[in-house]
PDB file of C-alpha atoms in Angstrom:
ATOM      1  CA  MET A   1      -5.868  16.841  -2.122  1.00 64.00           C
ATOM      2  CA  VAL A   2      -3.648  15.744  -4.982  1.00 74.00           C
ATOM      3  CA  GLU A   3      -4.672  12.713  -7.025  1.00 84.00           C
ATOM      4  CA  VAL A   4      -1.958  10.252  -8.007  1.00 89.00           C
ATOM      5  CA  ASN A   5      -1.561  10.114 -11.773  1.00 89.00           C
ATOM      6  CA  LEU A   6       0.887   7.857 -13.612  1.00 93.00           C
ATOM      7  CA  PRO A   7       0.817   7.038 -17.323  1.00 95.00           C
ATOM      8  CA  ALA A   8      -0.159   3.472 -18.238  1.00 95.00           C
ATOM      9  CA  ASP A   9       3.405   2.632 -19.367  1.00 95.00           C
ATOM     10  CA  SER A  10       4.785   3.758 -16.002  1.00 95.00           C
ATOM     11  CA  GLN A  11       2.175   1.651 -14.212  1.00 96.00           C
ATOM     12  CA  ARG A  12       3.221  -1.420 -16.228  1.00 95.00           C
ATOM     13  CA  ARG A  13       6.875  -0.749 -15.438  1.00 94.00           C
ATOM     14  CA  LEU A  14       6.089  -0.607 -11.708  1.00 95.00           C
ATOM     15  CA  ILE A  15       4.375  -4.002 -11.879  1.00 96.00           C
ATOM     16  CA  GLU A  16       7.342  -5.415 -13.842  1.00 94.00           C
ATOM     17  CA  ILE A  17       9.758  -4.051 -11.233  1.00 94.00           C
ATOM     18  CA  ALA A  18       7.688  -5.566  -8.415  1.00 96.00           C
ATOM     19  CA  ARG A  19       7.508  -8.947 -10.220  1.00 95.00           C
ATOM     20  CA  LEU A  20      11.284  -9.001 -10.818  1.00 92.00           C
ATOM     21  CA  THR A  21      11.870  -8.051  -7.187  1.00 94.00           C
ATOM     22  CA  LEU A  22       9.537 -10.797  -5.944  1.00 95.00           C
ATOM     23  CA  GLU A  23      11.294 -13.408  -8.090  1.00 93.00           C
ATOM     24  CA  ARG A  24      14.705 -12.217  -6.935  1.00 93.00           C
ATOM     25  CA  VAL A  25      13.732 -12.370  -3.274  1.00 92.00           C
ATOM     26  CA  ALA A  26      11.764 -15.645  -3.269  1.00 90.00           C
ATOM     27  CA  CYS A  27      13.824 -17.547  -5.848  1.00 87.00           C
ATOM     28  CA  ALA A  28      17.281 -16.081  -5.251  1.00 77.00           C
ATOM     29  CA  ARG A  29      17.423 -14.802  -8.843  1.00 73.00           C
ATOM     30  CA  SER A  30      19.508 -11.926 -10.096  1.00 67.00           C
ATOM     31  CA  PHE A  31      17.763  -8.616 -10.519  1.00 61.00           C
ATOM     32  CA  GLU A  32      18.146  -7.546 -14.127  1.00 59.00           C
ATOM     33  CA  GLY A  33      16.199  -4.828 -15.856  1.00 52.00           C
ATOM     34  CA  ALA A  34      15.341  -2.783 -12.773  1.00 53.00           C
ATOM     35  CA  CYS A  35      16.956   0.320 -14.179  1.00 57.00           C
ATOM     36  CA  THR A  36      14.586   2.608 -15.945  1.00 63.00           C
ATOM     37  CA  SER A  37      14.764   6.064 -17.380  1.00 80.00           C
ATOM     38  CA  ASP A  38      11.076   6.707 -16.667  1.00 88.00           C
ATOM     39  CA  PRO A  39      10.921  10.133 -14.983  1.00 90.00           C
ATOM     40  CA  HIS A  40       7.539   9.280 -13.425  1.00 89.00           C
ATOM     41  CA  LEU A  41       9.177   6.483 -11.432  1.00 92.00           C
ATOM     42  CA  GLU A  42      11.955   8.767 -10.208  1.00 90.00           C
ATOM     43  CA  LYS A  43       9.545  11.123  -8.434  1.00 86.00           C
ATOM     44  CA  ILE A  44      10.013  11.497  -4.699  1.00 87.00           C
ATOM     45  CA  GLY A  45       6.973  12.001  -2.511  1.00 87.00           C
ATOM     46  CA  TYR A  46       4.699   9.152  -3.507  1.00 93.00           C
ATOM     47  CA  GLY A  47       4.256   6.410  -0.952  1.00 95.00           C
ATOM     48  CA  ALA A  48       3.388   2.876  -1.960  1.00 97.00           C
ATOM     49  CA  PHE A  49       1.864  -0.272  -0.556  1.00 97.00           C
ATOM     50  CA  VAL A  50       2.592  -3.592  -2.226  1.00 98.00           C
ATOM     51  CA  SER A  51       0.049  -6.368  -1.672  1.00 97.00           C
ATOM     52  CA  LEU A  52       0.728  -9.981  -2.606  1.00 97.00           C
ATOM     53  CA  PHE A  53      -2.063 -12.545  -2.994  1.00 96.00           C
ATOM     54  CA  ASN A  54      -2.076 -16.281  -3.662  1.00 95.00           C
ATOM     55  CA  LYS A  55      -5.509 -16.840  -5.125  1.00 90.00           C
ATOM     56  CA  LYS A  56      -7.458 -14.515  -2.821  1.00 88.00           C
ATOM     57  CA  ASN A  57      -5.323 -15.192   0.258  1.00 93.00           C
ATOM     58  CA  LEU A  58      -3.120 -12.355   1.476  1.00 94.00           C
ATOM     59  CA  ARG A  59       0.565 -13.334   1.309  1.00 96.00           C
ATOM     60  CA  GLY A  60       1.949  -9.974   2.347  1.00 96.00           C
ATOM     61  CA  CYS A  61       1.173  -6.274   2.357  1.00 96.00           C
ATOM     62  CA  VAL A  62       3.660  -3.630   3.402  1.00 96.00           C
ATOM     63  CA  GLY A  63       3.882   0.050   2.579  1.00 95.00           C
ATOM     64  CA  ILE A  64       5.170   3.451   3.481  1.00 95.00           C
ATOM     65  CA  CYS A  65       3.320   6.771   3.589  1.00 93.00           C
ATOM     66  CA  THR A  66       6.254   9.187   3.831  1.00 88.00           C
ATOM     67  CA  PRO A  67       9.083   7.970   1.601  1.00 85.00           C
ATOM     68  CA  SER A  68      12.371   9.754   1.028  1.00 87.00           C
ATOM     69  CA  SER A  69      13.352   7.944  -2.158  1.00 93.00           C
ATOM     70  CA  ALA A  70      12.104   7.588  -5.727  1.00 94.00           C
ATOM     71  CA  LEU A  71       8.874   5.683  -6.369  1.00 95.00           C
ATOM     72  CA  ARG A  72      10.801   2.916  -8.166  1.00 94.00           C
ATOM     73  CA  GLU A  73      12.971   2.369  -5.076  1.00 94.00           C
ATOM     74  CA  VAL A  74       9.953   2.488  -2.764  1.00 96.00           C
ATOM     75  CA  VAL A  75       8.212  -0.260  -4.781  1.00 96.00           C
ATOM     76  CA  ILE A  76      11.342  -2.440  -4.722  1.00 95.00           C
ATOM     77  CA  GLU A  77      11.702  -2.011  -0.957  1.00 96.00           C
ATOM     78  CA  MET A  78       7.998  -2.615  -0.224  1.00 97.00           C
ATOM     79  CA  THR A  79       7.877  -5.693  -2.485  1.00 97.00           C
ATOM     80  CA  GLU A  80      10.840  -7.184  -0.615  1.00 96.00           C
ATOM     81  CA  ALA A  81       9.180  -6.400   2.707  1.00 97.00           C
ATOM     82  CA  ALA A  82       5.771  -7.786   1.659  1.00 97.00           C
ATOM     83  CA  ALA A  83       7.392 -11.025   0.480  1.00 96.00           C
ATOM     84  CA  THR A  84       9.569 -11.562   3.529  1.00 95.00           C
ATOM     85  CA  ARG A  85       8.668  -9.360   6.517  1.00 95.00           C
ATOM     86  CA  ASP A  86       4.890  -9.128   6.899  1.00 95.00           C
ATOM     87  CA  ARG A  87       4.483 -10.604  10.394  1.00 94.00           C
ATOM     88  CA  ARG A  88       0.915 -11.717   9.667  1.00 92.00           C
ATOM     89  CA  VAL A  89       2.010 -14.335   7.126  1.00 95.00           C
ATOM     90  CA  LYS A  90       4.916 -16.635   6.331  1.00 95.00           C
ATOM     91  CA  PRO A  91       7.423 -15.457   3.706  1.00 95.00           C
ATOM     92  CA  VAL A  92       6.541 -16.129   0.081  1.00 95.00           C
ATOM     93  CA  ARG A  93       8.045 -19.401  -1.134  1.00 94.00           C
ATOM     94  CA  ALA A  94       9.681 -20.006  -4.511  1.00 94.00           C
ATOM     95  CA  ASP A  95       7.166 -22.746  -5.349  1.00 94.00           C
ATOM     96  CA  GLU A  96       4.231 -20.325  -5.147  1.00 95.00           C
ATOM     97  CA  ILE A  97       5.676 -17.469  -7.232  1.00 94.00           C
ATOM     98  CA  GLU A  98       3.595 -18.324 -10.302  1.00 93.00           C
ATOM     99  CA  GLU A  99       0.413 -18.131  -8.200  1.00 95.00           C
ATOM    100  CA  ILE A 100       1.204 -14.747  -6.659  1.00 97.00           C
ATOM    101  CA  HIS A 101      -0.775 -11.732  -7.870  1.00 97.00           C
ATOM    102  CA  ILE A 102       0.661  -8.259  -7.193  1.00 98.00           C
ATOM    103  CA  ASP A 103      -1.272  -5.070  -6.426  1.00 97.00           C
ATOM    104  CA  ILE A 104       0.503  -1.755  -5.934  1.00 98.00           C
ATOM    105  CA  SER A 105      -1.233   1.204  -4.321  1.00 97.00           C
ATOM    106  CA  VAL A 106       0.698   4.373  -5.113  1.00 97.00           C
ATOM    107  CA  ILE A 107      -0.382   6.943  -2.565  1.00 96.00           C
ATOM    108  CA  SER A 108      -0.382  10.716  -2.422  1.00 94.00           C
ATOM    109  CA  SER A 109       1.181  12.655   0.403  1.00 93.00           C
ATOM    110  CA  LEU A 110      -0.775  12.725   3.650  1.00 95.00           C
ATOM    111  CA  THR A 111      -3.212  15.583   4.243  1.00 95.00           C
ATOM    112  CA  ARG A 112      -4.297  16.292   7.807  1.00 96.00           C
ATOM    113  CA  SER A 113      -8.082  16.248   8.150  1.00 96.00           C
ATOM    114  CA  SER A 114      -9.938  18.611  10.446  1.00 94.00           C
ATOM    115  CA  ALA A 115     -13.283  17.014   9.487  1.00 96.00           C
ATOM    116  CA  PRO A 116     -12.693  13.254   9.222  1.00 97.00           C
ATOM    117  CA  LEU A 117     -16.395  12.444   8.765  1.00 97.00           C
ATOM    118  CA  SER A 118     -16.339  14.418   5.511  1.00 96.00           C
ATOM    119  CA  LEU A 119     -13.826  12.053   3.909  1.00 97.00           C
ATOM    120  CA  GLU A 120     -15.130   9.742   1.184  1.00 95.00           C
ATOM    121  CA  VAL A 121     -15.164   5.955   1.410  1.00 96.00           C
ATOM    122  CA  GLY A 122     -13.449   4.491  -1.645  1.00 94.00           C
ATOM    123  CA  LYS A 123     -11.632   7.728  -2.466  1.00 95.00           C
ATOM    124  CA  HIS A 124      -9.586   8.358   0.678  1.00 96.00           C
ATOM    125  CA  GLY A 125      -7.269   6.122   2.636  1.00 97.00           C
ATOM    126  CA  LEU A 126      -6.680   6.826   6.315  1.00 98.00           C
ATOM    127  CA  HIS A 127      -3.612   7.370   8.481  1.00 97.00           C
ATOM    128  CA  VAL A 128      -4.299   7.710  12.210  1.00 98.00           C
ATOM    129  CA  ALA A 129      -1.541   8.635  14.654  1.00 97.00           C
ATOM    130  CA  CYS A 130      -1.406   9.198  18.398  1.00 97.00           C
ATOM    131  CA  ALA A 131       1.898   9.345  20.268  1.00 95.00           C
ATOM    132  CA  ARG A 132       3.937   6.450  18.849  1.00 95.00           C
ATOM    133  CA  LYS A 133       0.988   4.463  17.523  1.00 97.00           C
ATOM    134  CA  ARG A 134       0.055   4.547  13.846  1.00 96.00           C
ATOM    135  CA  GLY A 135      -2.503   2.796  11.694  1.00 96.00           C
ATOM    136  CA  VAL A 136      -3.057   2.919   7.947  1.00 97.00           C
ATOM    137  CA  LEU A 137      -5.840   1.487   5.812  1.00 97.00           C
ATOM    138  CA  LEU A 138      -6.006   1.842   2.040  1.00 95.00           C
ATOM    139  CA  PRO A 139      -9.145   3.256   0.364  1.00 95.00           C
ATOM    140  CA  GLN A 140     -10.131  -0.117  -1.095  1.00 94.00           C
ATOM    141  CA  VAL A 141     -10.346  -1.728   2.366  1.00 95.00           C
ATOM    142  CA  ALA A 142     -13.468   0.227   3.349  1.00 96.00           C
ATOM    143  CA  VAL A 143     -15.116  -0.661   0.046  1.00 96.00           C
ATOM    144  CA  GLU A 144     -14.195  -4.341   0.367  1.00 94.00           C
ATOM    145  CA  TYR A 145     -15.811  -4.567   3.799  1.00 96.00           C
ATOM    146  CA  GLY A 146     -18.752  -2.255   3.076  1.00 97.00           C
ATOM    147  CA  TRP A 147     -17.815   0.210   5.816  1.00 98.00           C
ATOM    148  CA  ASP A 148     -19.161   3.727   6.191  1.00 97.00           C
ATOM    149  CA  ILE A 149     -16.675   6.499   7.025  1.00 98.00           C
ATOM    150  CA  GLU A 150     -17.161   6.235  10.796  1.00 98.00           C
ATOM    151  CA  THR A 151     -16.501   2.484  10.776  1.00 98.00           C
ATOM    152  CA  PHE A 152     -13.462   3.092   8.556  1.00 98.00           C
ATOM    153  CA  LEU A 153     -12.103   5.596  11.100  1.00 98.00           C
ATOM    154  CA  GLN A 154     -12.774   3.178  13.972  1.00 98.00           C
ATOM    155  CA  GLU A 155     -11.072   0.265  12.200  1.00 98.00           C
ATOM    156  CA  THR A 156      -8.020   2.394  11.399  1.00 98.00           C
ATOM    157  CA  CYS A 157      -7.777   3.333  15.079  1.00 98.00           C
ATOM    158  CA  LEU A 158      -8.025  -0.323  16.088  1.00 98.00           C
ATOM    159  CA  LYS A 159      -5.289  -1.209  13.593  1.00 96.00           C
ATOM    160  CA  ALA A 160      -3.103   1.419  15.291  1.00 97.00           C
ATOM    161  CA  GLY A 161      -3.717  -0.229  18.658  1.00 97.00           C
ATOM    162  CA  LEU A 162      -5.896   2.673  19.820  1.00 98.00           C
ATOM    163  CA  ALA A 163      -9.429   2.788  21.156  1.00 98.00           C
ATOM    164  CA  LYS A 164     -11.919   2.768  18.293  1.00 97.00           C
ATOM    165  CA  ASP A 165     -13.060   6.317  19.087  1.00 97.00           C
ATOM    166  CA  ALA A 166      -9.499   7.703  19.340  1.00 98.00           C
ATOM    167  CA  TRP A 167      -9.997   9.564  16.050  1.00 97.00           C
ATOM    168  CA  ARG A 168     -12.283  11.973  17.963  1.00 97.00           C
ATOM    169  CA  ARG A 169      -9.588  12.937  20.513  1.00 97.00           C
ATOM    170  CA  PRO A 170      -7.545  16.122  20.040  1.00 96.00           C
ATOM    171  CA  ASP A 171      -4.248  14.270  20.601  1.00 97.00           C
ATOM    172  CA  THR A 172      -4.942  11.991  17.619  1.00 97.00           C
ATOM    173  CA  THR A 173      -4.052  13.089  14.107  1.00 97.00           C
ATOM    174  CA  VAL A 174      -6.240  11.843  11.269  1.00 98.00           C
ATOM    175  CA  SER A 175      -4.768  12.235   7.806  1.00 97.00           C
ATOM    176  CA  SER A 176      -6.048  11.101   4.459  1.00 97.00           C
ATOM    177  CA  PHE A 177      -4.533  10.246   1.101  1.00 96.00           C
ATOM    178  CA  THR A 178      -5.630   9.132  -2.332  1.00 96.00           C
ATOM    179  CA  ALA A 179      -4.318   6.054  -4.080  1.00 96.00           C
ATOM    180  CA  LEU A 180      -3.775   4.842  -7.591  1.00 96.00           C
ATOM    181  CA  ILE A 181      -4.325   1.088  -7.516  1.00 95.00           C
ATOM    182  CA  ILE A 182      -2.306  -0.848 -10.067  1.00 97.00           C
ATOM    183  CA  GLU A 183      -3.248  -4.511 -10.437  1.00 95.00           C
ATOM    184  CA  GLU A 184      -1.060  -7.059 -12.143  1.00 94.00           C
ATOM    185  CA  GLU A 185      -2.733  -8.614 -15.166  1.00 87.00           C
ATOM    186  CA  LYS A 186      -2.396 -12.387 -15.349  1.00 70.00           C
TER     187      LYS A 186
END
C-alpha cells in the first residue's frame, strides 16, 4: 500500500487553501491566492477529507476517496462541503471563523483487502461497500475511540448503514487506505 507523502511546504499550502476557502464560503470573501504552481498539489489520485472543529466540537467533515481532479481542487471542494453541507451539523457561521481549526487527511488510493483483520489500527482507514451503501472511517477515528481492528470494521459497517458483521460477507468489499494528517497550527 502506498503511503501519502507531501513536502512540508505543500502541506502548509493545502492548509492555507482550505483556510481561504473557508473564509470565502462563510464570510462571502473573494478567493485570492488559490493558484499555486506546486506540482505536489496538482497530483490526481489522492483523496482528501477536510474536518472543521470549533474548540473540540465537530463543525463539519466531508471527503472523497476516489477523486478525478487535482489535490488542490479536491481540498477546495471538500472544505466548501464541510463548511456548508455536512448534514450532521449546521453550516459554519462567519462569526465563528476565527475559532475554527482545520484538519486535512490526504488519503491514498483504496486497496481491496482480502484479510481485513490483518489491517493495522492507526495506520489504515477503512472503506466498506455493499450494493449502494458505503461507509468510510479515517485511521485516526479508531485510535481516538480505542477500537481494535474488529470494532473498527464493525463501526465502519454501521456507518454505511449495514449490519455490523457485514464486513465478513462475500458481497461486501472492504478496502483500506493510508492517510497523511495535516493539522492547522494556531
